Short mmCIF file of C-alpha atoms in Angstrom, two decimals:
data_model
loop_
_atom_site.label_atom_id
_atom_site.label_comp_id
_atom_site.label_asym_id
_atom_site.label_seq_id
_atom_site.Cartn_x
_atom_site.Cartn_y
_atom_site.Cartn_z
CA UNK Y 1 11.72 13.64 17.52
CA UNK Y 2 13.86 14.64 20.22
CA UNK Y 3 17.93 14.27 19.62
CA UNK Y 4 18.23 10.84 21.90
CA UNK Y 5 21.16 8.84 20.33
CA UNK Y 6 19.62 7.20 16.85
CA UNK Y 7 20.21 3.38 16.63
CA UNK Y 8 17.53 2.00 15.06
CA UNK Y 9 17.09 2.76 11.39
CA UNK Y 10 14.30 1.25 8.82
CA UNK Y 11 15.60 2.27 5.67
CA UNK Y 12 12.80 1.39 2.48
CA UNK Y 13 14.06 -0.93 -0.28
CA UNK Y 14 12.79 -1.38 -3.52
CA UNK Y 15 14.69 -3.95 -5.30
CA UNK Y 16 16.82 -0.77 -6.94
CA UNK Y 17 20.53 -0.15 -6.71
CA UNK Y 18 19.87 3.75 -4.76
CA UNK Y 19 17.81 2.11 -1.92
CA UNK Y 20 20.55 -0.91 -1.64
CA UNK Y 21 23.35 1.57 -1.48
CA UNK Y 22 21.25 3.79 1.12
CA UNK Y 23 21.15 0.16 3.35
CA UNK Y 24 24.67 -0.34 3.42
CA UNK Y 25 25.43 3.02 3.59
CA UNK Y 26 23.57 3.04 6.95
CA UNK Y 27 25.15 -0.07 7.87
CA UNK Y 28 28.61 1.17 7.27
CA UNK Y 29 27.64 3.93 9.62
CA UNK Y 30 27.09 1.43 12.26
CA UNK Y 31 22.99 1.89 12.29
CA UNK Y 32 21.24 -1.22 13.36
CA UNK Y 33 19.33 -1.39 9.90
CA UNK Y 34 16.26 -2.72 8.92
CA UNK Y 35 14.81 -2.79 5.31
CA UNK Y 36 11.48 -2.25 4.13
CA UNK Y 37 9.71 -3.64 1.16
CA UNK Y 38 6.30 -1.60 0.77
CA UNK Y 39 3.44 -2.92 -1.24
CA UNK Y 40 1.82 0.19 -2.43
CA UNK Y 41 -0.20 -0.59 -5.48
CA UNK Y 42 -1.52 -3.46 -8.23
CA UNK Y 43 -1.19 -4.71 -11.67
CA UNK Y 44 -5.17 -4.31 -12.32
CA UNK Y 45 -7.16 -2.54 -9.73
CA UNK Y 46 -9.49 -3.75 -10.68
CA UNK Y 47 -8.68 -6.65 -8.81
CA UNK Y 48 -7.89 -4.30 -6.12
CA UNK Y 49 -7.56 -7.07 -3.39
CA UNK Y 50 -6.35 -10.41 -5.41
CA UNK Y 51 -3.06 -9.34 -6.91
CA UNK Y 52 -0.54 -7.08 -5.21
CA UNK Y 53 2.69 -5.48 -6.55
CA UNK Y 54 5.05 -2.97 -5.91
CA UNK Y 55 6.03 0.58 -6.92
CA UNK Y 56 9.77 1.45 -7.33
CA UNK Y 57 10.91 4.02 -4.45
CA UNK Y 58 13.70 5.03 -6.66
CA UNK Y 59 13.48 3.37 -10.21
CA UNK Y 60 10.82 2.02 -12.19
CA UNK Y 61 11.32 0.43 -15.39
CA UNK Y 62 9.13 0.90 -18.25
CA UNK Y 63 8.52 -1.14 -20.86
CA UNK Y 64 6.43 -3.83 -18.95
CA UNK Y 65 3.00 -4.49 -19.22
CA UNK Y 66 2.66 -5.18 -15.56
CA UNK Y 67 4.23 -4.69 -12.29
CA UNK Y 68 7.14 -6.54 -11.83
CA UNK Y 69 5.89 -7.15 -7.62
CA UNK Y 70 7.63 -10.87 -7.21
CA UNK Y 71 11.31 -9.52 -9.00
CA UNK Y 72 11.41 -6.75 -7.18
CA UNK Y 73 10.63 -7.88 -3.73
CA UNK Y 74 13.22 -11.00 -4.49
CA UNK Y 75 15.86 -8.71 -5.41
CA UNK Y 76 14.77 -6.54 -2.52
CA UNK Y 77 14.95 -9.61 -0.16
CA UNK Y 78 18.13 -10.21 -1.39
CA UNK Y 79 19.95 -6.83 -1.17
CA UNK Y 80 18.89 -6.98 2.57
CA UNK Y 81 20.33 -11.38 2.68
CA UNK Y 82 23.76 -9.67 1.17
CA UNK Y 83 23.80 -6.99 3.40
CA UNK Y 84 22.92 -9.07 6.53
CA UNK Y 85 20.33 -6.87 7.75
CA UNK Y 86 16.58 -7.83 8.40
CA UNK Y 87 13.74 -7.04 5.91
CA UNK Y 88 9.96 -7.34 5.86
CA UNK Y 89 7.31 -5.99 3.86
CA UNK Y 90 4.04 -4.06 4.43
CA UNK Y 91 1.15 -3.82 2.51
CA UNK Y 92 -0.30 -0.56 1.74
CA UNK Y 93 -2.76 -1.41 -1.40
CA UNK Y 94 -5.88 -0.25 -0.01
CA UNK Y 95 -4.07 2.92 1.29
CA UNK Y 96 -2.91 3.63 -2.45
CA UNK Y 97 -6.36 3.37 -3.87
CA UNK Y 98 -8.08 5.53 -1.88
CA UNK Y 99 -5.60 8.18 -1.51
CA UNK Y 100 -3.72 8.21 -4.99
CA UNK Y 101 -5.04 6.07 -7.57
CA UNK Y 102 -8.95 7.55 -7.14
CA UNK Y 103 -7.76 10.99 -6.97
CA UNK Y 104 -5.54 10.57 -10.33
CA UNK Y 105 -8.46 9.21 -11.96
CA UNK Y 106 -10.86 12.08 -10.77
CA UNK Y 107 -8.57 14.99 -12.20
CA UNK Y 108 -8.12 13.12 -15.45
CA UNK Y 109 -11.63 13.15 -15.89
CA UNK Y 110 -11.36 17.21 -15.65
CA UNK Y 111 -8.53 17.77 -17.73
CA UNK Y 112 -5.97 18.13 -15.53
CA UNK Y 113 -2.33 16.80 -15.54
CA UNK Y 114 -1.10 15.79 -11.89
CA UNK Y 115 1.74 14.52 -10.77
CA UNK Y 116 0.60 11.31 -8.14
CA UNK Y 117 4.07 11.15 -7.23
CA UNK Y 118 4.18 14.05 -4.71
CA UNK Y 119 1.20 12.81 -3.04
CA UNK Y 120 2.24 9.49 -2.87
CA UNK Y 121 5.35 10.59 -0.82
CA UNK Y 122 3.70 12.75 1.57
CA UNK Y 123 0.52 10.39 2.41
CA UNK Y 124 2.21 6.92 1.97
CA UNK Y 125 5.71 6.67 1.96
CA UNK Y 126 6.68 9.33 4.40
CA UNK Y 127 3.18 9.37 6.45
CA UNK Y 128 2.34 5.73 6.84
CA UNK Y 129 5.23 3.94 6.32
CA UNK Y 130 7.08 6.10 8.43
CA UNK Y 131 4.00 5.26 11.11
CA UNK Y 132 4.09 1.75 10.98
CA UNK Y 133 8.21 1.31 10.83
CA UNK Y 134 8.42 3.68 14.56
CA UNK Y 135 5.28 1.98 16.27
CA UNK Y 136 5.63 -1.43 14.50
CA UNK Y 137 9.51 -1.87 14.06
CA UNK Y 138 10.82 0.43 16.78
CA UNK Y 139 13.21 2.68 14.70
CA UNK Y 140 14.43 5.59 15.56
CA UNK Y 141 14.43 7.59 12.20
CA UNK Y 142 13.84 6.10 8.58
CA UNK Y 143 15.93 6.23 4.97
CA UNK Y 144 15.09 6.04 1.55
CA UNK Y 145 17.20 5.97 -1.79
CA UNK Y 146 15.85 9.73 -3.18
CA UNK Y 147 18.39 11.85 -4.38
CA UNK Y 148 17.88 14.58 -1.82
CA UNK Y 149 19.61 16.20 1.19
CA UNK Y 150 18.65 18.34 3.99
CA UNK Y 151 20.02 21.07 5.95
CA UNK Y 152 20.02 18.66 9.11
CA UNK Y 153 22.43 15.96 7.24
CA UNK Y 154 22.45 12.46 5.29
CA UNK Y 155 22.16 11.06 9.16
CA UNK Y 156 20.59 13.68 10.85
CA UNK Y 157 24.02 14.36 12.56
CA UNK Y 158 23.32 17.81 12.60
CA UNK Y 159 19.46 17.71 14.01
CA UNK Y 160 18.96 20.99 15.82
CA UNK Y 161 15.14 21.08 17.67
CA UNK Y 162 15.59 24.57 17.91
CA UNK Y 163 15.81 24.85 13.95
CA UNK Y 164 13.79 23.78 10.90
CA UNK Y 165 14.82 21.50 8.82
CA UNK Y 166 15.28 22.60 5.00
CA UNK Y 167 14.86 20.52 2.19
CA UNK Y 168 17.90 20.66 -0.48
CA UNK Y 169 18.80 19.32 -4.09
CA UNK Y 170 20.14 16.44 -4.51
CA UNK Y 171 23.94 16.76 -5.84
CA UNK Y 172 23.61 15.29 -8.91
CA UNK Y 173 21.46 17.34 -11.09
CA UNK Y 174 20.21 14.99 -12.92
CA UNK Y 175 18.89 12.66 -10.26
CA UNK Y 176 17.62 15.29 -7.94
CA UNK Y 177 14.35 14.33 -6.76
CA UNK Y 178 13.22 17.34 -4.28
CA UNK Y 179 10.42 18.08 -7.06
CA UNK Y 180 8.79 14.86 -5.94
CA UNK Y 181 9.27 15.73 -1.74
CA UNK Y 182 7.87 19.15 -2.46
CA UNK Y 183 4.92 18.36 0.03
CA UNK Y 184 6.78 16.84 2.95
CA UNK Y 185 6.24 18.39 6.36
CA UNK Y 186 8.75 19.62 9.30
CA UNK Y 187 8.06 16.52 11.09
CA UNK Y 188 8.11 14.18 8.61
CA UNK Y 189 11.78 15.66 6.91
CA UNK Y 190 13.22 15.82 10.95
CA UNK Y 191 12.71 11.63 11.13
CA UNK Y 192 14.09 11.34 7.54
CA UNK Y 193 17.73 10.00 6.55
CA UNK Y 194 18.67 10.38 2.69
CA UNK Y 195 22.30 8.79 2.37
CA UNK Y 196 23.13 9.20 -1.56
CA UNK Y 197 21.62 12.49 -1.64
CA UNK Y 198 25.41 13.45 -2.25
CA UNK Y 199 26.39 11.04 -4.46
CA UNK Y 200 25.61 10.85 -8.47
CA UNK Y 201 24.78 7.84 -10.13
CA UNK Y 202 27.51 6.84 -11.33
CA UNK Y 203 28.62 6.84 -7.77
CA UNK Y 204 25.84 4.83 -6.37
CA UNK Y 205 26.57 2.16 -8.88
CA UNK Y 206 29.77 1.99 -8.36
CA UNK Y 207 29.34 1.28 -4.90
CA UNK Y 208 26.82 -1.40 -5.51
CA UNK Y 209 29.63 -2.91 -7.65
CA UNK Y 210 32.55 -3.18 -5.51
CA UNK Y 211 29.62 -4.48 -2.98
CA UNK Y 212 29.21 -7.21 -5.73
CA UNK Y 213 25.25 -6.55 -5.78
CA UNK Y 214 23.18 -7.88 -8.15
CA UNK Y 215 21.15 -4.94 -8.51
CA UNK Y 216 24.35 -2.86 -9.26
CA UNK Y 217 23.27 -2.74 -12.84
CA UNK Y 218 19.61 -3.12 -12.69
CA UNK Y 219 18.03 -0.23 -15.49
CA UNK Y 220 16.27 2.02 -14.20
CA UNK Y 221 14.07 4.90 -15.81
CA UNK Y 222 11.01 7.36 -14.57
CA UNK Y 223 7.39 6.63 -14.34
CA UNK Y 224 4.17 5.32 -12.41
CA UNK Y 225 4.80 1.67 -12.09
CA UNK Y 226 0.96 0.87 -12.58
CA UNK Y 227 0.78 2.09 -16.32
CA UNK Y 228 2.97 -0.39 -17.85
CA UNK Y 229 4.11 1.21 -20.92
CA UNK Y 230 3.93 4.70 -21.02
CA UNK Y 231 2.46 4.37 -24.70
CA UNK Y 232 -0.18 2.73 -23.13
CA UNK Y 233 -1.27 5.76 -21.12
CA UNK Y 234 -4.67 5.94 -22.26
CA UNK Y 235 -5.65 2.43 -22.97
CA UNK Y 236 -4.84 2.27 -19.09
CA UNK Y 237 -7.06 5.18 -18.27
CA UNK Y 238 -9.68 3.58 -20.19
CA UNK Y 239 -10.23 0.61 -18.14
CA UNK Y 240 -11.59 2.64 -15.14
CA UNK Y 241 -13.22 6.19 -17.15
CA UNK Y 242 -16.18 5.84 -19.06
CA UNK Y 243 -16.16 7.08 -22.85
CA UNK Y 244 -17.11 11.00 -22.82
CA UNK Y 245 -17.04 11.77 -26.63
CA UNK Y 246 -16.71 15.46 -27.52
CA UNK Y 247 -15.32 17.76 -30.26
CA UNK Y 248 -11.81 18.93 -31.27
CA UNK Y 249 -11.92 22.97 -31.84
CA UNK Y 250 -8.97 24.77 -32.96
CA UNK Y 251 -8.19 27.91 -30.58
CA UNK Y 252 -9.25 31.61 -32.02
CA UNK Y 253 -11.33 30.55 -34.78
CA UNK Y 254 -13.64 27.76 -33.12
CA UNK Y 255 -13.23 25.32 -36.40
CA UNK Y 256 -14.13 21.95 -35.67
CA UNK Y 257 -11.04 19.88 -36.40
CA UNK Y 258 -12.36 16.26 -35.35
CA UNK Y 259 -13.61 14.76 -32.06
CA UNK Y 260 -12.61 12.50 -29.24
CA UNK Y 261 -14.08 9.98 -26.91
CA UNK Y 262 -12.70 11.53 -24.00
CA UNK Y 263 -10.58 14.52 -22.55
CA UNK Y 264 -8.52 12.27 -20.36
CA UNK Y 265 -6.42 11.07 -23.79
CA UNK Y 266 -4.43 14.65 -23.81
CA UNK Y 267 -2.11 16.19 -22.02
CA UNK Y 268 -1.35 20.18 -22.85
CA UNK Y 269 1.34 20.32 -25.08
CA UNK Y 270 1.45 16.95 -26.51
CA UNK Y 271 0.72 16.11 -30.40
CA UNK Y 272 -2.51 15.14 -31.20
CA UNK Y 273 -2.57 11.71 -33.56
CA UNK Y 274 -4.50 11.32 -36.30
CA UNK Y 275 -7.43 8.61 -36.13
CA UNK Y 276 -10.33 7.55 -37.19
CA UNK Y 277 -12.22 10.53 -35.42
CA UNK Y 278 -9.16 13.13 -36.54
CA UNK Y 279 -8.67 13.21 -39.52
CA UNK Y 280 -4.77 13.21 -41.04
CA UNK Y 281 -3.52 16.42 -41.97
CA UNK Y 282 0.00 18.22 -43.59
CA UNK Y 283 0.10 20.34 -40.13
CA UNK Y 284 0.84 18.81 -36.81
CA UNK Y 285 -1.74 20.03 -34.32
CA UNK Y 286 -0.98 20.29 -30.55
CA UNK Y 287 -3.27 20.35 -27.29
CA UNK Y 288 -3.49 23.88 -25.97
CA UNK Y 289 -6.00 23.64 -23.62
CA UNK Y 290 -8.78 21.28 -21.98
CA UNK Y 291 -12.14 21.71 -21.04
CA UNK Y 292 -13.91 19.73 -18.85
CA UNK Y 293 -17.12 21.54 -19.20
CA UNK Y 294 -17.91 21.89 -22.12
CA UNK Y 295 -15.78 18.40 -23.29
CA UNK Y 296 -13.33 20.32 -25.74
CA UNK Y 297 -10.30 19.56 -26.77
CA UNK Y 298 -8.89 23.25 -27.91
CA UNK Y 299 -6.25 22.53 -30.60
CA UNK Y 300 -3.09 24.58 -31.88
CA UNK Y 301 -1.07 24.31 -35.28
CA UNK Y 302 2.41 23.70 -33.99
CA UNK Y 303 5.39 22.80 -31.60
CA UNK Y 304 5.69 26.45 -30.71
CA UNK Y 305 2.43 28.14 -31.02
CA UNK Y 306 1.75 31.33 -28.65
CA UNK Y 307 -1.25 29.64 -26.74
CA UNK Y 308 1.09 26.78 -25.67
CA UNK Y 309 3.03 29.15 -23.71
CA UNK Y 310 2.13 30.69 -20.14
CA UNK Y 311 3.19 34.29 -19.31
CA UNK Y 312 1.20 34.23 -16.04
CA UNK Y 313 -0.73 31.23 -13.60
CA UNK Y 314 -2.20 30.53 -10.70
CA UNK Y 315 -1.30 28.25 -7.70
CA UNK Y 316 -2.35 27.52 -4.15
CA UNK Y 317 0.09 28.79 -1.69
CA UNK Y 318 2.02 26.09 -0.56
CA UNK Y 319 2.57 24.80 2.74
CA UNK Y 320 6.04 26.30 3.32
CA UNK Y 321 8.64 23.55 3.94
CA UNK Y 322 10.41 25.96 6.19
CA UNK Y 323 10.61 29.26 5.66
CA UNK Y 324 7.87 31.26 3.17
CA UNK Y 325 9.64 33.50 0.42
CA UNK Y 326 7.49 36.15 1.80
CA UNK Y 327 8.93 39.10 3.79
CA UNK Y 328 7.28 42.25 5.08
CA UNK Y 329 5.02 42.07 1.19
CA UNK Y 330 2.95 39.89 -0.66
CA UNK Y 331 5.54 39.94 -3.46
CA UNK Y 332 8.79 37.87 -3.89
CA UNK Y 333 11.48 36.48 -6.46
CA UNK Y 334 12.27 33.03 -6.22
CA UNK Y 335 12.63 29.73 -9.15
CA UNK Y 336 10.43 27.06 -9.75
CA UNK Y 337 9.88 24.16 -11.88
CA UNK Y 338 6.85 23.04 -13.97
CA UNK Y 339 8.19 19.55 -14.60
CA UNK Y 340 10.66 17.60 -12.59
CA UNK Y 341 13.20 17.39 -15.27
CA UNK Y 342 13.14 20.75 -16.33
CA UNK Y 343 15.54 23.22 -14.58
CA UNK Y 344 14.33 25.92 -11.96
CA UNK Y 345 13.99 29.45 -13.93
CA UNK Y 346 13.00 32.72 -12.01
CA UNK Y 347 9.75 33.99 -11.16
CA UNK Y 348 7.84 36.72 -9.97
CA UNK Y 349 5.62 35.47 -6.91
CA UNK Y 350 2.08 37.49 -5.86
CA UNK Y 351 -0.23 37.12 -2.77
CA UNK Y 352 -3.40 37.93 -4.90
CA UNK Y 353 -5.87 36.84 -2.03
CA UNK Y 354 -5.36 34.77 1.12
CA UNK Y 355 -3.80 31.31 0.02
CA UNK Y 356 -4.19 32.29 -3.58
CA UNK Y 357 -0.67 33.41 -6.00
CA UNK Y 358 0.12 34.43 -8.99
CA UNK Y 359 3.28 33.34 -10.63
CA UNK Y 360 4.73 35.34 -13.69
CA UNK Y 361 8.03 33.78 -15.06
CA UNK Y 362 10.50 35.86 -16.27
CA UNK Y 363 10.31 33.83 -19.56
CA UNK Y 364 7.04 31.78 -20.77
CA UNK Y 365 6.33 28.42 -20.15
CA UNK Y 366 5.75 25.61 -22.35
CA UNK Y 367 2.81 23.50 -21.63
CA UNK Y 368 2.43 24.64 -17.82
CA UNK Y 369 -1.05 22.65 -17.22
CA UNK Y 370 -3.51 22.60 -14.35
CA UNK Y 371 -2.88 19.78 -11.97
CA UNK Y 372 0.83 19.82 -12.65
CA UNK Y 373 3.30 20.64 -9.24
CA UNK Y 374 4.57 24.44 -9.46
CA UNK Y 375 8.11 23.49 -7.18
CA UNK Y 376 9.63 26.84 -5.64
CA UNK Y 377 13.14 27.13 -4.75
CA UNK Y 378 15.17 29.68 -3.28
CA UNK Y 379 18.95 29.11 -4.60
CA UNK Y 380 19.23 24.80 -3.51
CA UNK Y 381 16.37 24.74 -1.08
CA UNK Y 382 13.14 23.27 -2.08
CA UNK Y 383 10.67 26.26 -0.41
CA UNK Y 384 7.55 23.82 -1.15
CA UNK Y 385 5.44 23.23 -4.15
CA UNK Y 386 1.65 23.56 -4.86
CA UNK Y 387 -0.58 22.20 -8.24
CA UNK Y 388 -1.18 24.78 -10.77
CA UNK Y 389 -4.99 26.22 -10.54
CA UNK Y 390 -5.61 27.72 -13.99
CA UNK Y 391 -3.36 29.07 -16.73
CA UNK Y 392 -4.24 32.77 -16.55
CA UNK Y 393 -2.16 34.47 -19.64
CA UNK Y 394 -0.41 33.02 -22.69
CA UNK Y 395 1.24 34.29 -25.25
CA UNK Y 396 -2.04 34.34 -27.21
CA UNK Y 397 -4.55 35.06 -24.90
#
């Protein structure tokens, strides 16, 4: 994009107070604004093509069984009535199932823990949609409610061609979303717009009140809009993976503990129930590792046992946002973050082989999986962020 005077601006709404305060924001700013409802995924795909509904950009509630597509694209619809700006929706279903939902599925089915989210943004909402609002709607730059900023402003007032962009926290630290935009590119951030990236919550509703907006209010919490209830996880999973029954060992000793009908019920970390197949016992067993190969579900006694805890993993090297952490060596000190709402803690960073790092925190990690986003950062910029290969060294092993 070439810094011509921006007039245009498709900014995407949700039916969520952050994407209703980023419209008027824009509109405030005296953008010609245009808002964007995008159908990304279904209730039951496996109805892939009959029933459409939407995925929050900025907050999805929990607690329903399906996707709430027809109150969110009303309330959408009406942000953009109260606001007096057009709005129009595109359809990206097909998109979502061959790109996200397929791939989520396959790394279940191998044990791994992945975070759809980043890919989503990067393929869909900052790839396509950004594709079909400049050839389709004419815009010269498109917004979105994430909780984000970037070196070239909320407006792109400071765009500089001769510069990269560089993605930063959001102010609020609790709302900060750059985990999730890990994977964005230079030319996808230099076409971006992020107005409440420095504003809290409590700010953005607070607008949305004095605006009188319906939404102003609307709850809001974290999660994949096509799971329903998050206790619901695995019945979900079920409908589309086949039963793969195998055994529950506890690590060291090899005991068999119980068994399972499939790996894709656990997450590393995470309690394992009792059922009919695992048997209730006086100590609470965890999940300390996964194996696809061999179908095993490797079980630990305790919150805070030492397998549960990396000292050392492996990660692709990312595709630098920017600027790579790397100088005149293959070794660096930056932070990073397992899990979106845990904070960044320091790290030890290690070119072990072209494309290939090692990362040894300072202090181990709890439940660091494969599959799961390894975010860098360097101070408040977002370097870039890769999935986590293999846990090489616990505290155990």
């Amino acid at each position: 994009m070439g810094l011509g005077i921006i007039r245009r601006v498709a900014c995407a709404v949700s039916g969520g107070v952050d994407s209703a305060v980023a419209a008027y924001l824009l509109k405030r700013r005296g953008f010609d604004v245009v808002g964007i409802y995008m159908v990304s995924i279904i209730g039951n795909f496996q109805e892939v093509f009959r029933v459409s509904c939407n995925i929050n950009w900025d907050d999805v509630e929990e607690g329903r069984s399906t996707c709430p597509r027809t109150k969110d694209e009303s309330d959408a619809a009406e942000v953009c009535r109260h606001l007096d700006i057009q709005f129009c929706t595109v359809n990206f279903v097909r998109e979502y199932w061959n790109n996200i939902f397929t791939y989520l599925l396959d790394n279940y089915t191998r044990g791994r823990t992945v975070v759809p989210d980043v890919l989503c943004n990067k393929i869909v909402k900052f790839d396509l949609l950004h594709q079909y609002a400049f050839e389709k709607l004419g815009v010269d730059a498109v917004a979105t409610g994430h909780y984000v900023r970037t070196t070239w402003g909320e407006y792109l007032e400071k765009r500089d061609d001769h510069s990269a962009v560089k993605l930063l926290c959001g102010t609020d630290p609790l709302k900060d979303q750059s985990y999730f935009l890990c994977g964005l590119t230079q030319s996808q951030l230099k076409r971006s717009m992020f107005p409440i990236g420095k504003l809290t919550k409590t700010d953005v509703r607070s607008i949305a009140n004095e605006l009188n907006l319906k939404v102003a209010n609307k709850p809001e919490s974290m999660g994949i809009c096509f799971i329903g209830k998050r206790k619901n996880f695995s019945e979900f999973l079920d409908q589309y993976l086949e039963k793969h029954p195998g055994t529950i060992k506890l690590i060291g000793s090899g005991e068999v503990l119980g068994y399972h009908d499939g790996i894709h019920h656990f997450n590393i970390g995470k309690h394992i129930r009792s059922g009919p197949k695992f048997p209730q016992s006086s100590l609470r067993f965890y999940v300390a590792d996964l194996d696809s190969v061999t179908n095993t579900v490797w079980a630990c006694k305790g919150v805070n046992h030492p397998s549960l805890f990396a000292t050392e993993f492996i990660i692709k090297e990312p595709l630098w946002i920017a600027n790579s952490p790397f100088n005149d060596s293959d070794n660096a000190v930056v932070n990073f973050r397992c899990q979106r709402t845990h904070p960044a803690f320091r790290c030890h960073l290690s070119r072990i082989e072209k494309g290939v790092l090692s990362v040894v925190p300072d202090n181990p990690v709890r439940a660091a999986a494969p599959g799961q986003m390894c975010v860098l950062y360097r101070y408040d910029e977002c370097l870039g962020g890769s999935e986590i290969l293999k846990i090489k060294r616990t505290l155990f092993l």
